[in-house]
Coordinates of C-alpha atoms and ligand atoms in Angstrom, one line a residue:
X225 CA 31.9 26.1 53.1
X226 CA 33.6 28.5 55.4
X227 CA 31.2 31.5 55.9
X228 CA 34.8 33.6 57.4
X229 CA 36.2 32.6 54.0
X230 CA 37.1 35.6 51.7
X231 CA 36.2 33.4 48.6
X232 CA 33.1 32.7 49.8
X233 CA 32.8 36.4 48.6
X234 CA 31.9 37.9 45.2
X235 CA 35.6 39.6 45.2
X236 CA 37.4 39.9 41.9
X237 CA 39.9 37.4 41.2
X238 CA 42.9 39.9 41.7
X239 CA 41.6 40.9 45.0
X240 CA 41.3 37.5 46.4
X241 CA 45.0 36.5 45.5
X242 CA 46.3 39.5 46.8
X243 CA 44.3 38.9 50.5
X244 CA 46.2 35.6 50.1
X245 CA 49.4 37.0 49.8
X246 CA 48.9 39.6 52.7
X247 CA 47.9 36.7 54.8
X248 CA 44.2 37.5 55.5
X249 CA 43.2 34.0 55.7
X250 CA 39.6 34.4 57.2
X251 CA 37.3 37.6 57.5
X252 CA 37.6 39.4 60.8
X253 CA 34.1 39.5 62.3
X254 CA 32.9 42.5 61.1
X255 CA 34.0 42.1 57.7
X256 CA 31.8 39.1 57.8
X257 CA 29.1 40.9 58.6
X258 CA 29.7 44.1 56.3
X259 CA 31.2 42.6 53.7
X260 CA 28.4 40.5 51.8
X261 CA 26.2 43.5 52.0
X262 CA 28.7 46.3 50.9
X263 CA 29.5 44.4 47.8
X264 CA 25.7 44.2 47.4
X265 CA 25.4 47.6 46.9
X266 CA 23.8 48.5 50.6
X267 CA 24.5 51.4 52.7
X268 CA 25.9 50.2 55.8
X269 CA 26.4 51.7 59.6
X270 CA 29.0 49.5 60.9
X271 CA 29.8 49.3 64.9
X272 CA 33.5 49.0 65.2
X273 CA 36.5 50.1 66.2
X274 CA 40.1 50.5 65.0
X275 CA 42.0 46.4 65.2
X276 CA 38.5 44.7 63.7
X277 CA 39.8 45.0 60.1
X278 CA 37.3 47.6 59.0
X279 CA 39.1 49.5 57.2
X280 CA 39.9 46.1 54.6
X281 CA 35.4 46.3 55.3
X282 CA 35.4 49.0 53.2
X283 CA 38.4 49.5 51.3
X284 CA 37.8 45.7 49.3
X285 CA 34.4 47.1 49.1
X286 CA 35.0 50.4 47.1
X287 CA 37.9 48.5 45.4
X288 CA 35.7 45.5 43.8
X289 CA 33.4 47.8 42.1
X290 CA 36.2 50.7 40.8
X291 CA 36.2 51.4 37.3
X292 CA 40.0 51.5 36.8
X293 CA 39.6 53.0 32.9
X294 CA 37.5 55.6 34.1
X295 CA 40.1 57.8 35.6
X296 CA 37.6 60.2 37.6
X297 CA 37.2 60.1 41.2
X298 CA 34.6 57.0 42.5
X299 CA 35.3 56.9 46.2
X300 CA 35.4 59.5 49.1
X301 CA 37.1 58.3 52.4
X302 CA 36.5 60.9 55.3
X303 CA 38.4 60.6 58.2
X304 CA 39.1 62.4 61.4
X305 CA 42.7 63.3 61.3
X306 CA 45.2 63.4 58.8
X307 CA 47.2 60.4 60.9
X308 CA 44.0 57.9 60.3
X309 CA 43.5 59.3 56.6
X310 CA 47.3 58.0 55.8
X311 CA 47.0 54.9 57.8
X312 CA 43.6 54.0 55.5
X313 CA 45.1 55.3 52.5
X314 CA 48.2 52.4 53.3
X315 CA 45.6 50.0 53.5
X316 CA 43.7 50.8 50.7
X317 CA 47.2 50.9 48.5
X318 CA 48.3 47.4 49.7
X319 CA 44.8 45.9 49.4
X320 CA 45.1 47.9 46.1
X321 CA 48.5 46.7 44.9
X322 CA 47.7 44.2 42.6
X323 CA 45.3 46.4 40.1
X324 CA 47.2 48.2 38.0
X325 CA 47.4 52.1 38.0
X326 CA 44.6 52.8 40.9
X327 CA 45.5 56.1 41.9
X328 CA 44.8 56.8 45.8
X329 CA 45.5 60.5 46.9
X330 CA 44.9 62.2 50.2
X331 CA 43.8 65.8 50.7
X332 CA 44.3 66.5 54.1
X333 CA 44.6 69.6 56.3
X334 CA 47.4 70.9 57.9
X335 CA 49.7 70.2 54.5
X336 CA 49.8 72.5 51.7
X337 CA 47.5 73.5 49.5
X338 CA 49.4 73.7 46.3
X339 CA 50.7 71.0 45.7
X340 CA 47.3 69.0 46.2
X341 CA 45.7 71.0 43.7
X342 CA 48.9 69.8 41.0
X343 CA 47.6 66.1 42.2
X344 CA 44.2 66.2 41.8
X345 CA 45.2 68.1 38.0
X346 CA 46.6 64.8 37.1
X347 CA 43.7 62.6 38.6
X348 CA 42.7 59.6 40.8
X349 CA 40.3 57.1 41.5
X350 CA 40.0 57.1 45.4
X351 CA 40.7 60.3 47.6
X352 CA 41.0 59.9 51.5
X353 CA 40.9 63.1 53.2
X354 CA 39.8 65.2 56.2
X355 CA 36.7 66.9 56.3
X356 CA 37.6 70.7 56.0
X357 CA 40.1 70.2 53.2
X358 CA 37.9 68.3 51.1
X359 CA 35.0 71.0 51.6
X360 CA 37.5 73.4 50.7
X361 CA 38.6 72.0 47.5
X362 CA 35.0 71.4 46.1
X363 CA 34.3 74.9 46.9
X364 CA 37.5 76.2 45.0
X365 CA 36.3 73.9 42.2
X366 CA 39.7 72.0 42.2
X367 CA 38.2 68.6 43.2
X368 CA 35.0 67.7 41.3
X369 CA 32.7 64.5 42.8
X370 CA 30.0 64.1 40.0
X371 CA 31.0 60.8 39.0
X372 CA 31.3 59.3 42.6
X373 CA 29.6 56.0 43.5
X374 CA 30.8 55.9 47.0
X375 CA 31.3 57.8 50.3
X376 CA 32.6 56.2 53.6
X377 CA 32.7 58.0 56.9
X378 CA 35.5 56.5 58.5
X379 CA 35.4 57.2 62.4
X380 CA 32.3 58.6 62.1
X381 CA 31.0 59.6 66.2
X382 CA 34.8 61.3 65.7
X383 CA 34.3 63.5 63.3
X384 CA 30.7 64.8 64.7
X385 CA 32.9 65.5 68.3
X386 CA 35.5 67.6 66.2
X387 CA 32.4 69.5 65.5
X388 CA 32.9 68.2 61.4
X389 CA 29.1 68.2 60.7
X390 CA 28.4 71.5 58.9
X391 CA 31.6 70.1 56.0
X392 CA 30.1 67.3 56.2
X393 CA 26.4 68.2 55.2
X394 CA 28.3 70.6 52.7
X395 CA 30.2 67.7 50.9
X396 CA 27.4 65.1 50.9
X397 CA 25.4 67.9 49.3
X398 CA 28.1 67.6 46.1
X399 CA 27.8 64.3 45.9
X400 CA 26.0 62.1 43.3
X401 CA 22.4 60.8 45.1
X402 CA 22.4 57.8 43.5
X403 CA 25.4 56.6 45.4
X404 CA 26.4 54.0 48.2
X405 CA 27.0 55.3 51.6
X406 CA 29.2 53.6 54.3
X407 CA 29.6 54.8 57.6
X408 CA 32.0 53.4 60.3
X409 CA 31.5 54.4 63.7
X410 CA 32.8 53.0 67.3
X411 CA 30.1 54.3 69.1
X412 CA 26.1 55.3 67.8
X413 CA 25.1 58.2 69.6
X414 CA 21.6 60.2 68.8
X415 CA 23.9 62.2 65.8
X416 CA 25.2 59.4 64.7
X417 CA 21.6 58.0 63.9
X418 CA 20.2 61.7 62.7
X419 CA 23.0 62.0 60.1
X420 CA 22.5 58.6 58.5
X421 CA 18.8 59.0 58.5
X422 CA 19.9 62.1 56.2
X423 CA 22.6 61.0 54.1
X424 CA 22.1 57.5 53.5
X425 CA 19.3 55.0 52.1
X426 CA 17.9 51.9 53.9
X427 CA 20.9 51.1 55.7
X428 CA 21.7 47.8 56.9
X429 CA 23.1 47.9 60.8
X430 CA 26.1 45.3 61.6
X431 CA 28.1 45.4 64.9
X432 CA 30.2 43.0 66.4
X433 CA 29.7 44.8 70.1
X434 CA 26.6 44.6 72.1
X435 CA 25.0 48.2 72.6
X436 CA 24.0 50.1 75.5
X437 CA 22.1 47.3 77.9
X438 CA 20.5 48.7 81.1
X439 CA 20.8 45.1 82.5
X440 CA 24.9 45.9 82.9
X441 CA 24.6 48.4 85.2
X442 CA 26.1 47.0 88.7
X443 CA 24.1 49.5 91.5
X444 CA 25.9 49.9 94.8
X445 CA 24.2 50.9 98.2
X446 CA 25.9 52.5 100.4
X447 CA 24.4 53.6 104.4
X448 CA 25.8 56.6 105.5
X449 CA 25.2 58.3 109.3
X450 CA 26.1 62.0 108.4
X451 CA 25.7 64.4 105.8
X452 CA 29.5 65.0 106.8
X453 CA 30.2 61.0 106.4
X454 CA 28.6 61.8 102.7
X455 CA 31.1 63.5 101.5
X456 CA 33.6 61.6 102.5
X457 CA 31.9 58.5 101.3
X458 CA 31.9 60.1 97.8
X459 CA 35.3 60.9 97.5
X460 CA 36.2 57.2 98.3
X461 CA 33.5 56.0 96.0
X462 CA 35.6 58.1 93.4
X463 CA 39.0 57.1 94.0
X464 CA 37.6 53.2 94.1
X465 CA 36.2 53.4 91.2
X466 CA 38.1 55.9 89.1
X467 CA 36.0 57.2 86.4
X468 CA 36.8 58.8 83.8
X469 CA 33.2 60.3 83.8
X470 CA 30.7 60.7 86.4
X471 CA 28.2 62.8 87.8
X472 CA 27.3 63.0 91.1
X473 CA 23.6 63.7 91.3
X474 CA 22.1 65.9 94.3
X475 CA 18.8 67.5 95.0
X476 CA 19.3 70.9 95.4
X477 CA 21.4 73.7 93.6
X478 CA 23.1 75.2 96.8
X479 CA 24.4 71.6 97.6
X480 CA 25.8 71.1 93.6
X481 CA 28.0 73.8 94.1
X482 CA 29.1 72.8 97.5
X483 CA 29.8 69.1 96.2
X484 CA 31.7 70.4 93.7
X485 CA 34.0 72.9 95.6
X486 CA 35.0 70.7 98.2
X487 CA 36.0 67.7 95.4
X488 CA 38.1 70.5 93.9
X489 CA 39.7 71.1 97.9
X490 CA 40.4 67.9 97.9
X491 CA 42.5 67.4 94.6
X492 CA 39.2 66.0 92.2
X493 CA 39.0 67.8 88.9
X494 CA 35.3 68.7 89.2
X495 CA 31.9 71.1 88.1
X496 CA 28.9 72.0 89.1
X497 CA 26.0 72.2 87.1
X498 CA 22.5 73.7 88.0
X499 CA 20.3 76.5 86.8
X500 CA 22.0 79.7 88.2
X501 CA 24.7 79.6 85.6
X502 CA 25.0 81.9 83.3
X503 CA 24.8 80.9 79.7
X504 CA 28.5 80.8 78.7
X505 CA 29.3 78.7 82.0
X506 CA 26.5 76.2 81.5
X507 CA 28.1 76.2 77.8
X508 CA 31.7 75.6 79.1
X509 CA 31.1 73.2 82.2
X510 CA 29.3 71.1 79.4
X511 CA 32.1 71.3 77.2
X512 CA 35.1 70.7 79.8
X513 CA 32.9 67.4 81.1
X514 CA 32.2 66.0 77.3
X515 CA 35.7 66.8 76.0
X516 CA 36.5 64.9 79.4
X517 CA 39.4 67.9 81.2
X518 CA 36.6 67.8 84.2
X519 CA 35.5 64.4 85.3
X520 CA 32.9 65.1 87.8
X521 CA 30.1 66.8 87.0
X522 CA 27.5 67.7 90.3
X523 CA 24.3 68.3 89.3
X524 CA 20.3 68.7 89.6
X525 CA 18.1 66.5 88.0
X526 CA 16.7 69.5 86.1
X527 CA 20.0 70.7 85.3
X528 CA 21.3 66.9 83.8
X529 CA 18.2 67.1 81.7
X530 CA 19.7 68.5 78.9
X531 CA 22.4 66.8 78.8
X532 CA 23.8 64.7 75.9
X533 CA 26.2 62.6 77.2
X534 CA 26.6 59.4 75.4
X535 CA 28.1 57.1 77.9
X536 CA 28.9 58.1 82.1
X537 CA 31.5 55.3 83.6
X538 CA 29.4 56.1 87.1
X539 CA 26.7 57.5 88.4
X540 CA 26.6 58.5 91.9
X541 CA 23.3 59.7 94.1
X542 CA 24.6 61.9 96.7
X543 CA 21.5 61.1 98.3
X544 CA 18.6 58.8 96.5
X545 CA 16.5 60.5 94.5
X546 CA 12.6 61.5 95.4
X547 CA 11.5 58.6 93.3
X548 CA 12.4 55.1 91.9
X549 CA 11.6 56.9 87.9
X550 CA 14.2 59.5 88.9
X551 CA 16.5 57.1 90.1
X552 CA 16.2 55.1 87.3
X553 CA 16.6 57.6 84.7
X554 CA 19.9 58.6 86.5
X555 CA 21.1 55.2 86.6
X556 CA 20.3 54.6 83.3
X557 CA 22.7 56.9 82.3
X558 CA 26.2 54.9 83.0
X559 CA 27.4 51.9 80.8
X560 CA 28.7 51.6 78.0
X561 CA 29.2 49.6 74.8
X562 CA 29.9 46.3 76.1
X563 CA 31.8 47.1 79.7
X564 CA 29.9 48.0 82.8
X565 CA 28.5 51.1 84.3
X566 CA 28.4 51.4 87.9
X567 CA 25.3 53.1 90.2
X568 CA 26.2 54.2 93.7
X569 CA 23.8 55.7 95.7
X570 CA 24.5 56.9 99.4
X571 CA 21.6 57.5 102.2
X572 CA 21.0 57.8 106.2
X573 CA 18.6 57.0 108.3
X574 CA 16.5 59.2 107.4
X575 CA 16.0 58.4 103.8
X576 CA 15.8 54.4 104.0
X577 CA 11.9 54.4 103.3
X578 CA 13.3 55.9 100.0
X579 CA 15.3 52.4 99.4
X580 CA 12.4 50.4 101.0
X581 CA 9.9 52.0 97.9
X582 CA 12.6 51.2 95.6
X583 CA 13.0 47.8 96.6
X584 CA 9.3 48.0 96.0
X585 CA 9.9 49.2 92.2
X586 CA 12.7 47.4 91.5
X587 CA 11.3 44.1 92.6
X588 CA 14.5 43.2 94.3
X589 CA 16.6 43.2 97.9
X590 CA 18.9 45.6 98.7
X591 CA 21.8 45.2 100.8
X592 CA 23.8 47.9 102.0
X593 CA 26.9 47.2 101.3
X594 CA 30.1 48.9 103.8
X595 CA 32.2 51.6 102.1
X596 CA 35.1 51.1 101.0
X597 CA 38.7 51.7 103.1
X598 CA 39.9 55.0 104.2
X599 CA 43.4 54.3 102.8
X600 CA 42.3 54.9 99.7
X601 CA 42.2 58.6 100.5
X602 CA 45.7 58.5 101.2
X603 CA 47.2 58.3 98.0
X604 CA 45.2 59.8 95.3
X605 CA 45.6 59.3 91.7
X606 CA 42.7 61.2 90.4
X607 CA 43.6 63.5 87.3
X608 CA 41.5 63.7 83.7
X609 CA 43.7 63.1 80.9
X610 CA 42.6 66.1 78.8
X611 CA 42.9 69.5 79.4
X612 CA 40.8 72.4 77.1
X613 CA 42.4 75.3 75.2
X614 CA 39.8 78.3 75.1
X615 CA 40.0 80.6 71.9
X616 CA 39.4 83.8 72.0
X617 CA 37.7 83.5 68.6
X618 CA 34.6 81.7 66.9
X619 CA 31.9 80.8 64.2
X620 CA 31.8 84.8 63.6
X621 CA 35.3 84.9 63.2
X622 CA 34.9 81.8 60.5
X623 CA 37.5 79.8 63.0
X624 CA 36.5 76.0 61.9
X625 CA 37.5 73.2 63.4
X626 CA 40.2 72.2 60.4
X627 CA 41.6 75.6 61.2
X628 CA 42.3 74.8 65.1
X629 CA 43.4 71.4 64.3
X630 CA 45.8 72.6 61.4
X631 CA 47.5 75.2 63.6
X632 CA 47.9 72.9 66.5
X633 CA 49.3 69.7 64.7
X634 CA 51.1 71.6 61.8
X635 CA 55.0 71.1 61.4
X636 CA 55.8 74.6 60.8
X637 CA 54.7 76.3 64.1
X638 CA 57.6 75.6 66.1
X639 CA 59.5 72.1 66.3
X640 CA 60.2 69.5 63.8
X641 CA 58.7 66.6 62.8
X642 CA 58.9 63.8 65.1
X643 CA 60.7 66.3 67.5
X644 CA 59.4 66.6 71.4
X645 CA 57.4 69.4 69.9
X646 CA 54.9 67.4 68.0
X647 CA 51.7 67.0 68.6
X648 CA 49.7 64.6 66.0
X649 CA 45.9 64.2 65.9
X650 CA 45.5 61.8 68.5
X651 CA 46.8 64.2 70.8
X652 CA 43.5 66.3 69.7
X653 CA 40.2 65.4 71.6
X654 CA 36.8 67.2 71.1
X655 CA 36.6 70.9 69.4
X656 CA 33.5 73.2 70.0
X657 CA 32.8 76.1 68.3
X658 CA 30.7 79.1 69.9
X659 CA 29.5 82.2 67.9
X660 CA 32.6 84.1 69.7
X661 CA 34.7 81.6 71.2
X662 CA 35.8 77.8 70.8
X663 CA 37.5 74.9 72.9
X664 CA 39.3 72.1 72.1
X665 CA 40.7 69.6 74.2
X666 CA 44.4 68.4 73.9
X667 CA 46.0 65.5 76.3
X668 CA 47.4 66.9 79.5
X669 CA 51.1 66.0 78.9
X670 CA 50.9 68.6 75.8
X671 CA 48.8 71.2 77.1
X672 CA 51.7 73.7 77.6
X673 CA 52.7 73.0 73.8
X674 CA 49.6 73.3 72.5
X675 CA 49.0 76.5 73.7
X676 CA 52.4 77.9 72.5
X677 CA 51.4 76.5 68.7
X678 CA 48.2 78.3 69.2
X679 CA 50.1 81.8 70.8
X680 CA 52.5 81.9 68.0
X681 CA 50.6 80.1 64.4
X682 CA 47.8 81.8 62.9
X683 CA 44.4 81.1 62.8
X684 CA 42.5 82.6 59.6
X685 CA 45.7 84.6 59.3
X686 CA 44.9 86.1 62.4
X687 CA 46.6 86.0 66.1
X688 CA 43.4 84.3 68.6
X689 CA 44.3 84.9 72.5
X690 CA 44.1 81.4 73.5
X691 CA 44.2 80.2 77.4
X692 CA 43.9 76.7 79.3
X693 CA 40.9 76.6 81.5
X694 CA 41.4 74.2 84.4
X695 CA 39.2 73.7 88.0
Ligands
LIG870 P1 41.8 48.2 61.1 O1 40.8 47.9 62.1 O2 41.2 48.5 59.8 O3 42.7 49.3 61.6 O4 42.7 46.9 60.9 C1 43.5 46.3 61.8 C2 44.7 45.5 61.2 O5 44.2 44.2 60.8 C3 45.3 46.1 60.0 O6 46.7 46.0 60.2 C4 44.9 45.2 58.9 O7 45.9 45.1 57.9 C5 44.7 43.8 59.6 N1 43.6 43.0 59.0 C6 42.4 43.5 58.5 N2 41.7 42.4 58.0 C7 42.4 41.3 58.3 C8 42.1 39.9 58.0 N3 40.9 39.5 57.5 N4 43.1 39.0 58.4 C9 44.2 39.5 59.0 N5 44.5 40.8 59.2 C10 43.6 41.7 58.9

């Protein structure tokens, strides 16, 4: 028997015809993996991204076991933006099309609220939505969840960055216990794992990706004979490599700032970090680096400590750290999911009995290797992709998230739809909320227009002062 087979599957009869006609003729990888245990009944933490087929995952899933008579709402879908809720709401119609009357509605923010308070009078079976307007409705009373049997967080490690976890926590707290919990995810970073240990039971963990594994991590020496050839060194370590985020470790807090100044002379789009910032700039450099408008970050071991980075695409050692447990923490930061992290660590003369001990640790030769050409320098073509908004209002003010992503991405402000004023949700990158302030990242080539939507909509009925923060 073929295991990739959909009829290898306890999928009702209507279903399965209906895959045939679509022309699903074998189950993507992680629907054979998710699949037999969703229609089991299990809570599952999927790995994977958009193009597996996991939306079908969990879409045939929550279909199979729908109660089309009982016309009260069964499944949840929560997604990031409004563009990925009507993308899975599609799927779920087509994969839905040969049931009769299954009723699949979307309650999304940014769109009216009337009119999806007329469509959830006359019912449905499914709702896909966005965090914030789903919260909203259950606390207005006009969507009720009592009788749901499941919930799927669609894009989970998303919706945590757009800073979705307090309507999150609310919602799940409507919800029926006795339920089955799905969560989707491309990435599993330490909030990912504390909000399943919450809302879910026993979960079973698929992934089609290998996770973090130290042993990808290529590490690059690098003999300098100057503290002046250092910095140059760096910057061509940067422009060969290009990441998208690094941080350039160095031992002291006068030389993180110095680091960091002369990248930004030069054209890089970087921070320092270390412990003589204030509070609010240790709060904002965090946030520009995460939400990835800076991508350099220079800093102290100390100051790194704290920080929850999920994944650096390079980690650089202005000079090599006092011992081979520092340097292997720092290292240990870089790779990602599946691709390759890269370690580059720069020293003189003076500092090679600090590569001899970690040869000693490491158990292995090391080779300096020669730096890489000068040309590079010539043409540089180092810019982040994302630049951050500041608000001028926060958590006290009740801004939410749904509210800053609603004002930018609504098609009232200014423009029409599908006009050169647009900007859609995938234009939107992280969102951070302070008690008095919030950022949200927006892709460079709409930065101008985002910050127009915010100067002239409303937030909370109210007019924020809004400003792009830049190195
Ligand atoms: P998704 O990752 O959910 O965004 O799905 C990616 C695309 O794959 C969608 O266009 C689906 O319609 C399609 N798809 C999902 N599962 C299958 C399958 N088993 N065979 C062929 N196409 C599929």
């Amino acid at each position: 028997m073929d295991n990739a087979a959909f009829s290898a599957l306890s999928l009702h009869k209507d279903l399965l015809k209906n895959l045939e006609s679509l022309g699903y003729q074998k189950m993507t990888p992680i629907q054979a993996q998710s699949l037999p245990n969703i229609l089991n009944n299990k809570d599952v933490i999927a790995q994977a991204k958009t193009g597996s087929g996991k939306t079908a995952a969990f879409a045939l899933g929550l279909l199979n076991k729908l109660n089309v008579k009982q016309f009260r709402v069964q499944s949840l879908i929560l997604c990031p933006t409004r563009e990925l809720a009507d993308q899975v709401a599609k799927e779920v119609r087509r994969l839905a099309r040969a049931t009769h009357n299954i009723k699949v509605l979307t309650l999304c923010g940014g769109m009216p609220f009337g009119p999806q308070i007329g469509s959830l009078e006359h019912g449905a079976h499914i709702i896909v939505g966005t965090p914030g307007r789903v919260e909203e409705h259950l606390r207005k009373g006009t969507l009720r969840l009592g009788n749901l049997t499941t919930l799927v967080l669609d894009e989970a490690d998303r919706m945590l960055d757009m800073g979705f976890q307090p309507s999150l926590d609310a919602i799940v707290e409507q919800l029926p216990r006795n339920r089955q919990t799905l969560l989707f995810s491309a990435t599993y970073p330490d909030q990912i794992q504390s909000i399943s240990r919450r809302i879910m039971t026993d979960p079973v963990m698929v992934a089609v990706e290998s996770i973090h594994d130290k042993s990808t991590i290529q590490q690059h020496f690098y003999k300098v004979n100057s503290d002046k050839e250092r910095m140059t060194a760096l910057q061509l370590l940067l422009q060969k490599y290009q990441p998208e985020s690094s941080v350039v470790f160095c031992n002291t807090r006068r030389e993180t700032q110095e680091v960091a100044d002369e990248l930004v002379d030069f054209g890089f789009s970087a921070l320092a970090l270390h412990g003589d910032l204030e509070q609010r700039q240790r709060d904002q450099t965090l946030v520009r680096f995460a939400n990835k408008s800076t991508s350099v970050l220079v800093a102290t071991d100390v100051a790194a400590r704290g920080l929850d980075i999920e994944a650096l695409d390079a980690v650089i050692n202005f000079q090599i750290a006092r011992d081979a447990e520092v340097h292997i923490h720092r290292i240990g930061r870089t790779g990602r999911a599946g691709s390759k992290g890269v370690a580059c660590s720069l020293y003189t003369d003076k500092e090679a009995y600090k590569v001899a001990l970690l040869e000693d640790y490491l158990d292995q030769l090391i080779v300096g290797e020669p730096l890489p050409s000068m040309q590079l320098l010539e043409k540089r073509t180092f810019s982040p992709s994302m630049e951050t908004l500041q608000i001028d209002g926060g958590k006290k003010q009740k801004v939410r998230p749904g509210d800053i992503l609603g004002a930018l991405t609504s098609k009232t402000a200014i423009g029409k739809e599908g006009g050169a004023d647009t900007i859609t949700g995938s234009d939107v990158g992280k969102i951070n909320i302070f008690d008095r302030c919030a950022y949200v990242a927006v892709k460079s080539d709409v930065s101008k227009r985002a910050l127009k939507k915010l100067g002239q909509g409303k937030l909370k009925g109210r007019n924020f002062r809004a400003r792009l923060i830049s190195s």
